[in-house]
mmCIF file of C-alpha atoms in Angstrom:
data_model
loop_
_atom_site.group_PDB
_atom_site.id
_atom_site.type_symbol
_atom_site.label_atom_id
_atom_site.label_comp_id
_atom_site.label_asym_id
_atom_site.label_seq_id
_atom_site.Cartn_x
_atom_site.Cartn_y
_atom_site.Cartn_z
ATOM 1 C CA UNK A 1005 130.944 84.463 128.157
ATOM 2 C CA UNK A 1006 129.744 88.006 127.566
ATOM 3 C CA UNK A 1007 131.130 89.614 123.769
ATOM 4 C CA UNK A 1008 133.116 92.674 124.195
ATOM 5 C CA UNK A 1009 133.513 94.483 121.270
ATOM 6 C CA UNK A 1010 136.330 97.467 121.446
ATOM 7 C CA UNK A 1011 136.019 98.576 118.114
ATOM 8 C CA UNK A 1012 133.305 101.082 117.596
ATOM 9 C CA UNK A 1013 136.486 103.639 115.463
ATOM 10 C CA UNK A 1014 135.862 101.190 112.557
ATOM 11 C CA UNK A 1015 131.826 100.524 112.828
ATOM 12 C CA UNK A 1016 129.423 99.759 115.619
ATOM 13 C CA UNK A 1017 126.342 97.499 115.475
ATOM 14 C CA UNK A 1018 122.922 99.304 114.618
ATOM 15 C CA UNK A 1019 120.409 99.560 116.903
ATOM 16 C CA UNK A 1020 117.201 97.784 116.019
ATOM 17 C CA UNK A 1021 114.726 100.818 115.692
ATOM 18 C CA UNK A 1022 117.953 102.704 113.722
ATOM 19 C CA UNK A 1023 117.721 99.479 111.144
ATOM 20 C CA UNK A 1024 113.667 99.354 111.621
ATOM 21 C CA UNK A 1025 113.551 103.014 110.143
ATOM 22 C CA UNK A 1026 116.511 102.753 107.302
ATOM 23 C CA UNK A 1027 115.747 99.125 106.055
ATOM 24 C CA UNK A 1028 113.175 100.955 103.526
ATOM 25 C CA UNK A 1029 116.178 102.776 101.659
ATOM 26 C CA UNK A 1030 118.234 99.226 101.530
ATOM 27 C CA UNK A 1031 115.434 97.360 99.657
ATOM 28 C CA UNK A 1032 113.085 99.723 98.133
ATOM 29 C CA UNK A 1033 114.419 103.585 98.195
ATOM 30 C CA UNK A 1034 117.647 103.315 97.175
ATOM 31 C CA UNK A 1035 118.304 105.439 94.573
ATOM 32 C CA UNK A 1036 121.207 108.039 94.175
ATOM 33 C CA UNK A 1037 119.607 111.694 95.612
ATOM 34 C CA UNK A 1038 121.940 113.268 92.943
ATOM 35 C CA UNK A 1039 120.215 111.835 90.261
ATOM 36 C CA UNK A 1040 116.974 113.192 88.366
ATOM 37 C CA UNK A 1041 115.146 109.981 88.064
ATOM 38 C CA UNK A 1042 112.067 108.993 90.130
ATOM 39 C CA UNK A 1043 114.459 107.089 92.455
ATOM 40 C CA UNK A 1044 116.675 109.606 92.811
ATOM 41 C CA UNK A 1045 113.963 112.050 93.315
ATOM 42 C CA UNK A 1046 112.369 110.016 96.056
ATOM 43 C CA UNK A 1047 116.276 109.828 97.631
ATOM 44 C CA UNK A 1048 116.654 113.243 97.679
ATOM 45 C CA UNK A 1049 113.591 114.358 98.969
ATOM 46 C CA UNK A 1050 113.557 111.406 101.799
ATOM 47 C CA UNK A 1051 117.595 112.925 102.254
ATOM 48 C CA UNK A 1052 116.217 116.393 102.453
ATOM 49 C CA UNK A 1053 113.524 115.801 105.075
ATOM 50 C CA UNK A 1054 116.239 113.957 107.250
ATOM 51 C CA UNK A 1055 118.634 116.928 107.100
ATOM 52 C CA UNK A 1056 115.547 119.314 107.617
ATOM 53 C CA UNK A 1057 114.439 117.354 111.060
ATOM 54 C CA UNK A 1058 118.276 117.340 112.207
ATOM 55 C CA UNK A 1059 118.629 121.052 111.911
ATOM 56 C CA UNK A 1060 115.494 121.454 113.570
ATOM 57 C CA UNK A 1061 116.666 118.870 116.875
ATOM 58 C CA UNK A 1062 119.422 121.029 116.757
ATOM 59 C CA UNK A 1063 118.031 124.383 116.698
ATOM 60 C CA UNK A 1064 120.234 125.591 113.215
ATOM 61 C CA UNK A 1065 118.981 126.109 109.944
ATOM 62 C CA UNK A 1066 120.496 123.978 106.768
#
């Protein structure tokens, strides 16, 4: 029998390439962007790029 899962309001399963791409910042980049460590740092700067490609996709400025 086929799973049917009516859910998605609460969560929705990831799609492979989505996990492929973010399982970096579960294991090795996870620090806190708002703080000034070298993890942090890293965080922010890997958080900055993201929001600096997504205003450019979208044609907006940040």
């Amino acid at each position: 029998m086929k799973n049917i899962y009516l859910d998605y309001a609460a969560t929705t399963p990831i799609r492979e390439e989505v996990l492929l791409e973010m399982l970096p910042y579960f294991s090795e980049k996870y620090g806190n962007p708002g703080s000034f460590h070298s993890k942090g740092l890293e965080a922010k700067n890997a958080l900055d790029n993201a929001r600096q490609e997504i205003a450019s996709l979208l044609n907006c400025s940040t």
